Short mmCIF file of C-alpha atoms in Angstrom, two decimals:
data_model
loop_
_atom_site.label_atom_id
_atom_site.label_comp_id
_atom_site.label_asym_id
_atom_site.label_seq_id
_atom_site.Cartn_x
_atom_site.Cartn_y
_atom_site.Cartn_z
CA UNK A 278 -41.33 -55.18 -55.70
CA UNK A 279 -40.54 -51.74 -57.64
CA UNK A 280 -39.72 -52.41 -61.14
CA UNK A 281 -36.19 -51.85 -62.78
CA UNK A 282 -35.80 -47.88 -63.22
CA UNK A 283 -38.44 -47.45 -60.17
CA UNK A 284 -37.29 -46.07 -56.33
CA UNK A 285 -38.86 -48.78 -53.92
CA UNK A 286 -40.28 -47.27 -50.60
CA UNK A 287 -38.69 -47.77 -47.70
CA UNK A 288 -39.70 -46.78 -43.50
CA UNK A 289 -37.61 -46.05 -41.14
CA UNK A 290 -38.20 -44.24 -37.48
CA UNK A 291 -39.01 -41.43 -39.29
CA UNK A 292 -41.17 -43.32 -42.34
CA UNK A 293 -38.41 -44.15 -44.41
CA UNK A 294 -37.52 -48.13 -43.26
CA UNK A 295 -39.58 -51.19 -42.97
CA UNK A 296 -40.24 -51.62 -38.95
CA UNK A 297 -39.07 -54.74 -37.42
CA UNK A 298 -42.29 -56.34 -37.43
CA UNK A 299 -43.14 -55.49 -41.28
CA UNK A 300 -45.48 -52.25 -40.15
CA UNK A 301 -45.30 -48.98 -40.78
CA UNK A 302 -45.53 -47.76 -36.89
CA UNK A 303 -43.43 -45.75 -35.56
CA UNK A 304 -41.34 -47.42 -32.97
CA UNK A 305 -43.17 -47.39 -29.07
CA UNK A 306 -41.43 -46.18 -26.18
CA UNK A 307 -43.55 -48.47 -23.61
CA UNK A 308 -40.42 -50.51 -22.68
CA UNK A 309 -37.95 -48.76 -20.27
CA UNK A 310 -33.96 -49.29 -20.36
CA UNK A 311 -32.27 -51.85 -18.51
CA UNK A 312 -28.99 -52.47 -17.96
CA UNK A 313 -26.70 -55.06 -16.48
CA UNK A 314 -25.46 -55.25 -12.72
CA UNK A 315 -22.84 -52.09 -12.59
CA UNK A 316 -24.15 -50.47 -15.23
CA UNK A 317 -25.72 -46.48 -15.17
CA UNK A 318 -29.03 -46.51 -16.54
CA UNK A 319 -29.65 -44.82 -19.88
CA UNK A 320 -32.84 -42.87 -21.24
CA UNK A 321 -32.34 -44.28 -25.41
CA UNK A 322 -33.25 -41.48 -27.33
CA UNK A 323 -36.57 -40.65 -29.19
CA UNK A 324 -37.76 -43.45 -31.25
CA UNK A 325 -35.05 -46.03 -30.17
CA UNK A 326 -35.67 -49.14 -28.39
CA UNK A 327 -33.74 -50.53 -25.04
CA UNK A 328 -31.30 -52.96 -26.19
CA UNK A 329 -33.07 -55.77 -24.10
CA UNK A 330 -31.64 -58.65 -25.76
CA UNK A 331 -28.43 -57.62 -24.50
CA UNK A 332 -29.11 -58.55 -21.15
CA UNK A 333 -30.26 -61.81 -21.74
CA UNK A 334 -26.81 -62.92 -23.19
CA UNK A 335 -24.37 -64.65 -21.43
CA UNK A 336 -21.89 -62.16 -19.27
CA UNK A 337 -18.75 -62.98 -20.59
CA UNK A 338 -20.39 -61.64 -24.05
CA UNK A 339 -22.13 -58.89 -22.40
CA UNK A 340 -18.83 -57.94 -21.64
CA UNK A 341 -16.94 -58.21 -24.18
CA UNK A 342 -19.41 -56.11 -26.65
CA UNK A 343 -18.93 -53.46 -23.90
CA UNK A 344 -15.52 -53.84 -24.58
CA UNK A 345 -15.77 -52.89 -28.04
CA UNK A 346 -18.32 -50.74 -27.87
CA UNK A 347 -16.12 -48.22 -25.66
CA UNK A 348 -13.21 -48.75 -28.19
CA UNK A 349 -15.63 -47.71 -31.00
CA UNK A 350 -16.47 -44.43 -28.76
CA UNK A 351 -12.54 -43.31 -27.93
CA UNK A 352 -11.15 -44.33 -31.12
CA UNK A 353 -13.62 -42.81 -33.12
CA UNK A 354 -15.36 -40.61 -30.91
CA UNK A 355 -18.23 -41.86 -32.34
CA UNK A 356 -20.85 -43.28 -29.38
CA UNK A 357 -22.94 -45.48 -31.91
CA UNK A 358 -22.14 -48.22 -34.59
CA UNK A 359 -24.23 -48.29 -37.71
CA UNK A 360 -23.89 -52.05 -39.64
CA UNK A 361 -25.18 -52.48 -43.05
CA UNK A 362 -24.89 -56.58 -43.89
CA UNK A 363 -24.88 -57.25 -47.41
CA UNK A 364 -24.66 -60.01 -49.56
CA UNK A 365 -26.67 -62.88 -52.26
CA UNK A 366 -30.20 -64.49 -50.88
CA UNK A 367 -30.08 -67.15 -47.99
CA UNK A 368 -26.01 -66.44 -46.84
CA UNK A 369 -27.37 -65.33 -43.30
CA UNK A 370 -27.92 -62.26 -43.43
CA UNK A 371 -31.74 -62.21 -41.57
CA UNK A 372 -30.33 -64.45 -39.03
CA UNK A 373 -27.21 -62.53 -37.72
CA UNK A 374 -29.19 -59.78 -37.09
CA UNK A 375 -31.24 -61.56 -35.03
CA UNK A 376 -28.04 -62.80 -33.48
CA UNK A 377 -26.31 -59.45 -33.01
CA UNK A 378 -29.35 -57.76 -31.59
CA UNK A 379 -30.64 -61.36 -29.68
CA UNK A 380 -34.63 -60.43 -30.62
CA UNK A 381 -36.58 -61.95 -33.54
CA UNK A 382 -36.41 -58.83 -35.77
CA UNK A 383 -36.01 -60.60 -39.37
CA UNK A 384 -37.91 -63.16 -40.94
CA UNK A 385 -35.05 -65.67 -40.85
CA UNK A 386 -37.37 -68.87 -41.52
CA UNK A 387 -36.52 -71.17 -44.26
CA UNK A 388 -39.01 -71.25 -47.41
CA UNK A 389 -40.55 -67.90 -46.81
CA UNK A 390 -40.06 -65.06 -49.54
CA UNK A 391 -36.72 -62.92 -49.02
CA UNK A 392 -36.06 -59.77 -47.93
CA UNK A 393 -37.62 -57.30 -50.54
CA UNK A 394 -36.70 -53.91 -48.56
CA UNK A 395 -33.85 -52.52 -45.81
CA UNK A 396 -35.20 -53.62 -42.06
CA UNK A 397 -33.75 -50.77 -39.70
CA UNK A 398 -33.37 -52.06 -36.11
CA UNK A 399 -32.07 -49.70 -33.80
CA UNK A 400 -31.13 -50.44 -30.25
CA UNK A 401 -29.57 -48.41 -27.23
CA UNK A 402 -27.63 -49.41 -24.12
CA UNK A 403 -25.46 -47.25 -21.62
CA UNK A 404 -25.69 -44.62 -24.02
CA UNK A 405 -24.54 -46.20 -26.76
CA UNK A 406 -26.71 -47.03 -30.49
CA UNK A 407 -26.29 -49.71 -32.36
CA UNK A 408 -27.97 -49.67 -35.76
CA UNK A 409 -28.05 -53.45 -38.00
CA UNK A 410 -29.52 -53.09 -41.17
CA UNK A 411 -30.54 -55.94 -42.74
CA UNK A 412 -30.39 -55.75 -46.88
CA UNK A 413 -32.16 -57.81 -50.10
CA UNK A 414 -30.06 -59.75 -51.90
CA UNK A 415 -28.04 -58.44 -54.54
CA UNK A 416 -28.22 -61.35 -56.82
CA UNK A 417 -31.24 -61.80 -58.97
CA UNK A 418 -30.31 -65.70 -60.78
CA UNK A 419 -26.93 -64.78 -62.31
CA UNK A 420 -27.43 -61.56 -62.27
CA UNK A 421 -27.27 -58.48 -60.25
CA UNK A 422 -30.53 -57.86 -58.92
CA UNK A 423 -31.35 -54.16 -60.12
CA UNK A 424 -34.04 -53.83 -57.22
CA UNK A 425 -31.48 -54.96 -54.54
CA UNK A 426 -28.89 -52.26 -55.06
CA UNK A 427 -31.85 -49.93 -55.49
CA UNK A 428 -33.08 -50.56 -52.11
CA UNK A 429 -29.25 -51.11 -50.79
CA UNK A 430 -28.95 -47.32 -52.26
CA UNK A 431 -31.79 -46.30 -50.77
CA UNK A 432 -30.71 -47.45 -47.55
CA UNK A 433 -27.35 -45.76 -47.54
CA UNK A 434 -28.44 -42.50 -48.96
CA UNK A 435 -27.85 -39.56 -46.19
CA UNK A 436 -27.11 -42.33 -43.69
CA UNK A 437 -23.51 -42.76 -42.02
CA UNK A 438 -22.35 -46.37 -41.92
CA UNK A 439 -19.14 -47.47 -40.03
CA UNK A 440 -19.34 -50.93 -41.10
CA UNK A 441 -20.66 -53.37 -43.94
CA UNK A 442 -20.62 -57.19 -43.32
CA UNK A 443 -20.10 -58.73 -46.66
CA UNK A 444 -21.57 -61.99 -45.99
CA UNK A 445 -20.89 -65.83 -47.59
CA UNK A 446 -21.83 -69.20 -46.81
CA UNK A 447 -18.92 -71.42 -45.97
CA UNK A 448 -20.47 -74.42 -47.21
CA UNK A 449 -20.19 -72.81 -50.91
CA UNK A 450 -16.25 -74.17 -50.61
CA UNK A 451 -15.35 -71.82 -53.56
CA UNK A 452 -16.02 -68.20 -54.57
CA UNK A 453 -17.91 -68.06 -57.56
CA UNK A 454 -19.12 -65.56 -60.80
CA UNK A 455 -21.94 -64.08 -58.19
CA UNK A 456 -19.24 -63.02 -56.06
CA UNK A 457 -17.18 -61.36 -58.63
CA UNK A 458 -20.67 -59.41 -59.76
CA UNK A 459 -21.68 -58.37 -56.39
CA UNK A 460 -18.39 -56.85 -55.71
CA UNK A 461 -18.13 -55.15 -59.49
CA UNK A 462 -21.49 -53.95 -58.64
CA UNK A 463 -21.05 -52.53 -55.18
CA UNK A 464 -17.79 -50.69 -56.59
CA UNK A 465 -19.88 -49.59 -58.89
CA UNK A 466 -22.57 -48.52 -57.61
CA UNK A 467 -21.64 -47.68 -53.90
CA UNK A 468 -18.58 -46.39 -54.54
CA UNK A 469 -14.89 -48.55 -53.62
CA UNK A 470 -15.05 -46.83 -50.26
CA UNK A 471 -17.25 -49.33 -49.22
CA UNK A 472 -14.71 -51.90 -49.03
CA UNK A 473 -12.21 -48.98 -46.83
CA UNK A 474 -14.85 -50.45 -44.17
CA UNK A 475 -15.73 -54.31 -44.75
CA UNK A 476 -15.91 -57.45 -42.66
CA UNK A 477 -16.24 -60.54 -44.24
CA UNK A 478 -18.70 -63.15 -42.97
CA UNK A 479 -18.77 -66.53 -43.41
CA UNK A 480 -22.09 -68.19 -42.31
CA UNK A 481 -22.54 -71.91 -41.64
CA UNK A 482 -19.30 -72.06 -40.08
CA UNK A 483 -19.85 -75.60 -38.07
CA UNK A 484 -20.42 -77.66 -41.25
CA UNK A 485 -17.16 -80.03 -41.75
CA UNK A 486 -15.82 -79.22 -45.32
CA UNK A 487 -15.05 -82.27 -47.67
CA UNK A 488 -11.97 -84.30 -48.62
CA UNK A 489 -10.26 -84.34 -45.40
CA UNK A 490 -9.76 -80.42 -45.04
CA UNK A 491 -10.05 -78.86 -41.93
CA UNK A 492 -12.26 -75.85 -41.26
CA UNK A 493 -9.66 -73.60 -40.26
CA UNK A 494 -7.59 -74.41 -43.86
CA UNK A 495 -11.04 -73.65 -45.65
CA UNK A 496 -11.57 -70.51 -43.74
CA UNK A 497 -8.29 -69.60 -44.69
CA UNK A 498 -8.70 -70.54 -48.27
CA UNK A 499 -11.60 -68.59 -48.55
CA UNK A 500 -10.47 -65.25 -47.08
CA UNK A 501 -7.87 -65.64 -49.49
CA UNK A 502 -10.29 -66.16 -52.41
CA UNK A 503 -12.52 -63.03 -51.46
CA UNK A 504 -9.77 -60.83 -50.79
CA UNK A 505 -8.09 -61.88 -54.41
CA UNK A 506 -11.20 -60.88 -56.22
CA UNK A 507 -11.61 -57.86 -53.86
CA UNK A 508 -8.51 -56.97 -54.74
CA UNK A 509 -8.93 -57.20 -58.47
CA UNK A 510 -12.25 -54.99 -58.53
CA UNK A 511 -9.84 -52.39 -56.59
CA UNK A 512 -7.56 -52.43 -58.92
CA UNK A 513 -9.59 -51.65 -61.80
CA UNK A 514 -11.43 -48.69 -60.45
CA UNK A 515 -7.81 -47.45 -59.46
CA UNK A 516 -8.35 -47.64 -55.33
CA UNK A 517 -4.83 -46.72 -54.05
CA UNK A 518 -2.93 -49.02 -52.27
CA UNK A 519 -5.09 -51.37 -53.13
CA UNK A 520 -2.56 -54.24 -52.89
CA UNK A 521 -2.84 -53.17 -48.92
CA UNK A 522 -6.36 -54.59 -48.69
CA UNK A 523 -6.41 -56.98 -45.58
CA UNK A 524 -10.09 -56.70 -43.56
CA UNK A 525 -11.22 -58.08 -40.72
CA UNK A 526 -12.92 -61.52 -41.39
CA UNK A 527 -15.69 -63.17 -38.62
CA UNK A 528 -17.20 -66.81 -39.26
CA UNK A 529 -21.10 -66.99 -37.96
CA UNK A 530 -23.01 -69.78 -36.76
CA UNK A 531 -26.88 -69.48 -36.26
CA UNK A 532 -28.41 -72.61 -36.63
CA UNK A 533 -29.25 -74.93 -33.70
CA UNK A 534 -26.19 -77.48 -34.27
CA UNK A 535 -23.74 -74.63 -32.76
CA UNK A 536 -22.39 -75.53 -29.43
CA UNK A 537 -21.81 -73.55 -26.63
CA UNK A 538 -19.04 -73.28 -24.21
CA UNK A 539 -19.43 -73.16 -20.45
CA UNK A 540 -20.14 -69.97 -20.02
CA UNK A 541 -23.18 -70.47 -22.41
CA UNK A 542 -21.72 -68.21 -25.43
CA UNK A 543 -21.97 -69.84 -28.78
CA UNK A 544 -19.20 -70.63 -30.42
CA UNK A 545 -17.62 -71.74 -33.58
CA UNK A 546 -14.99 -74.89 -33.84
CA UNK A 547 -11.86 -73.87 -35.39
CA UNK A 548 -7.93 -75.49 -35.31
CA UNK A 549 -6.87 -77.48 -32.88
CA UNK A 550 -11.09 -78.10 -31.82
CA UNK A 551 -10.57 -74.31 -30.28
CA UNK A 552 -14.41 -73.14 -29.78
CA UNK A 553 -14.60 -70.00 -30.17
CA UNK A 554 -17.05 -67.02 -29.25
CA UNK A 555 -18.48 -65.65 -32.40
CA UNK A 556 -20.84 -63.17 -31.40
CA UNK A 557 -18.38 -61.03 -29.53
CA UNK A 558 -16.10 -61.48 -32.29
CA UNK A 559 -18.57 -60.74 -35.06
CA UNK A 560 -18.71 -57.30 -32.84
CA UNK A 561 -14.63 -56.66 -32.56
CA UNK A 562 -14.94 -57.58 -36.38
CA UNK A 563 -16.60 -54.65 -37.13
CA UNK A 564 -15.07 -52.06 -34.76
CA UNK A 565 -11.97 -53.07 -36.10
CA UNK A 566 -13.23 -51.87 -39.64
CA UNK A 567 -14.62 -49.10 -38.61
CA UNK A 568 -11.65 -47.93 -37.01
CA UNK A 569 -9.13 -49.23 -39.08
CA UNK A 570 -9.91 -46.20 -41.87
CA UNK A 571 -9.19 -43.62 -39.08
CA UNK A 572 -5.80 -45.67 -38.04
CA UNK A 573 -4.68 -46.30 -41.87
CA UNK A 574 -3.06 -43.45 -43.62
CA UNK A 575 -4.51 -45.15 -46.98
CA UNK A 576 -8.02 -45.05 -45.59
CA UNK A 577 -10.11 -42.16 -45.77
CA UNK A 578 -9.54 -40.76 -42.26
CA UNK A 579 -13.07 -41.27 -41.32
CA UNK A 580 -14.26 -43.57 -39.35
CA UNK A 581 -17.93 -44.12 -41.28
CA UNK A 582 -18.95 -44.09 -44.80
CA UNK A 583 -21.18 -41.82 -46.33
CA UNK A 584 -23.07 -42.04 -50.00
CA UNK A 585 -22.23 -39.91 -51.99
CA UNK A 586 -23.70 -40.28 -55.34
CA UNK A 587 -21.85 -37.35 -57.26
CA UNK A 588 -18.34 -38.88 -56.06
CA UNK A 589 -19.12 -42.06 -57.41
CA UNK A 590 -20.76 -40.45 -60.82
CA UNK A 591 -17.14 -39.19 -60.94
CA UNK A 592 -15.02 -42.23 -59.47
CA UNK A 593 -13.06 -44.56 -61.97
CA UNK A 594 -16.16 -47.12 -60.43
CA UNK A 595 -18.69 -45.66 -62.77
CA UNK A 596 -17.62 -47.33 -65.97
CA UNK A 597 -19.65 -44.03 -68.27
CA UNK A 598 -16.30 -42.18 -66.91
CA UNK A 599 -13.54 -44.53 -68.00
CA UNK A 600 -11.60 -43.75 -71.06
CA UNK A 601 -13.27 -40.76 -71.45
CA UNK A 602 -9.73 -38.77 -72.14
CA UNK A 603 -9.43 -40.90 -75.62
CA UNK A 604 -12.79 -40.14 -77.02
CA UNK A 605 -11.47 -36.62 -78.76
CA UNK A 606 -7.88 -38.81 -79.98
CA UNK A 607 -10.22 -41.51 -81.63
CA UNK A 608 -12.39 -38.92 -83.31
CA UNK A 609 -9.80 -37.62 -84.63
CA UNK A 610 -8.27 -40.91 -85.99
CA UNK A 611 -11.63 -41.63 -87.54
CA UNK A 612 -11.61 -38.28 -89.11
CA UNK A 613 -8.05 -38.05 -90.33
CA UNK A 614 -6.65 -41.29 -91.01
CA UNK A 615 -10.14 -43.73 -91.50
CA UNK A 616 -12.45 -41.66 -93.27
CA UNK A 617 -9.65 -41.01 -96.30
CA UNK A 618 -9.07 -44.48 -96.54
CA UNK A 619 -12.94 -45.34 -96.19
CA UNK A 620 -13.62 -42.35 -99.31
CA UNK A 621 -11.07 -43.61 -101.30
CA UNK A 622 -12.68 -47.38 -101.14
CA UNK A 623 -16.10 -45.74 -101.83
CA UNK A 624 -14.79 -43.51 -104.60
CA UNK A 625 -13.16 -46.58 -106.55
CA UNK A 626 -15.71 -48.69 -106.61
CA UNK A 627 -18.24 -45.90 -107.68
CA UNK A 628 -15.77 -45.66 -110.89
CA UNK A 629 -15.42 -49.44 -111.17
CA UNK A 630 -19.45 -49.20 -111.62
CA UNK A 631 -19.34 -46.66 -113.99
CA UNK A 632 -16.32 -47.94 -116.52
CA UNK A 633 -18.81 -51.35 -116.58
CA UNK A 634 -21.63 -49.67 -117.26
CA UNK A 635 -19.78 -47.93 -120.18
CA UNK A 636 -18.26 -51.20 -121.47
CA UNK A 637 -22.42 -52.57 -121.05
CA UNK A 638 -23.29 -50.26 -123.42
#
């Protein structure tokens, strides 16, 4: 792990990401695309992988990712969807990429070190990309981790996102201090833009929360929570319209206790025992922030974020550019009105010293 003050190293297709499998090979082209009954077959470009998994999902989901995918493509005009998930260590991040792109591309298992660097997987289908990108934690104890938003940098820089799944575990029933830093951090750090483009995740979503209170009133409850503290962050690095902040909010299940519905889709239990799909929700989750910026007068009018460091260095975020207008006002208080009266003090007690040394002698 690089050091704080160090750039980590990072492959991607091109040598700049960690490969799915933890090598530094470049990705094969052996497999050939497939596609589901109806569907045109698709060449996927150089150095991107068939989106096999997809097949191998249930067809009402098949479906309804298609669904979204062509929404992404005419509202956007965009025919790919790049997803950065972010978050602490052990909220789900590893496994919901392995649920999004159905293949064991993250080291998921329990006990094993986290994820130290940005894993790129890249899949395409009926000429569409999909890019997941799966992040290290950004808490280090109680702290921000310096080499996590290092290597979340890293993973952004020249690359065009159109959606960031800001991920929590349900079964934390309260947002914390860690939640407050992340998002002060990401601000920050990535810029408030990020958040022009956010879903919120909540992992763990079939656990029954405590004292009596249903899942759908803790879901609620914690949307609310995030957003609040969202909202405060905003506000501080002067985001306009801030108070507008509403984003698109998907609750993920990925352990083996998450039940399926006839159709074979997993599903999440929410009001009313209503089970619902969450993979293709996850995915209308994030279309709907990526488009949302495009639809929103208050967004940026682009559909994807891009890093740039020099707009942040200048953004009310950075916290070296705050205040900076009352620097030359409070020099000159110093110089005008507290140095006189600091002299003076000096200057008396300098002759208070000398009239008892003459009285001494």
């Amino acid at each position: 792990m690089a050091s704080y003050g160090e750039e980590p190293e990072y492959e991607d297709e091109d040598g700049d990401y960690e490969s799915e499998d933890g090598s530094e090979e470049m990705l094969e082209e052996e497999e050939e695309a497939t596609t589901s009954e109806g569907a045109s077959t698709a060449t996927p470009p150089l150095g991107m992988k068939p989106w096999i998994g997809l097949q191998t999902m249930p067809q009402p989901t098949r479906d309804k990712i298609a669904e979204h995918m062509q929404r992404q493509q005419t509202e956007t005009g965009d025919n790919e969807l790049t997803v950065v998930l972010i978050g602490r260590q052990g909220v789900g991040k590893s496994s919901t990429v392995n649920a999004l792109i159905n293949e064991k591309v993250a080291n998921d298992q329990p006990f094993v070190q986290e994820t130290v660097r940005p894993l790129l997987a890249s899949r395409a289908a009926g000429g569409f990309n999909v890019h997941v990108i799966d992040t290290p934690g950004l808490l280090d104890g109680e702290s921000v981790s310096s080499n996590g938003l290092m290597a979340l940098r890293a993973a952004l820089d020249d690359r065009k996102v159109h959606c960031f799944v800001f991920m929590q575990r349900l079964d934390s029933w309260r947002c914390d201090s860690g939640d407050e830093l992340m998002i002060r951090a990401l601000c920050q750090h990535c810029g408030a833009d990020v958040f022009d483009r956010v879903v919120l995740g909540f992992s763990h979503g079939e656990l029954k929360p405590p004292n009596g209170e249903t899942t759908q009133k803790l879901i609620e409850r914690r949307y609310a929570q995030t957003v609040s503290m969202i909202k405060t962050e905003l506000k501080k690095v002067r985001k306009k319209n801030y108070n507008d902040f509403s984003p698109p909010m998907a609750v993920v299940e990925n352990s083996s206790r998450c039940p399926t519905n006839a159709e074979g889709e997993k599903c999440v239990t929410l009001e009313n025992d209503e089970k619902v799909p969450w993979l293709p929700a996850l995915v209308g989750a994030m279309v709907d922030a990526s488009t949302q910026s495009v639809k929103k007068s208050e967004g940026d009018g682009k559909s994807y974020y891009l890093f740039d460091y020099k707009k942040i260095k200048k953004s009310g975020a950075n916290p070296n550019t705050r205040h900076k207008l009352w620097m030359f006002p409070a020099f000159l208080l110093q110089w005008f009105v507290l140095r006189p009266i600091i002299v003076k003090v000096i200057r008396n007690d300098i002759r208070k010293d000398r009239a008892i040394d003459r009285y001494a002698l």
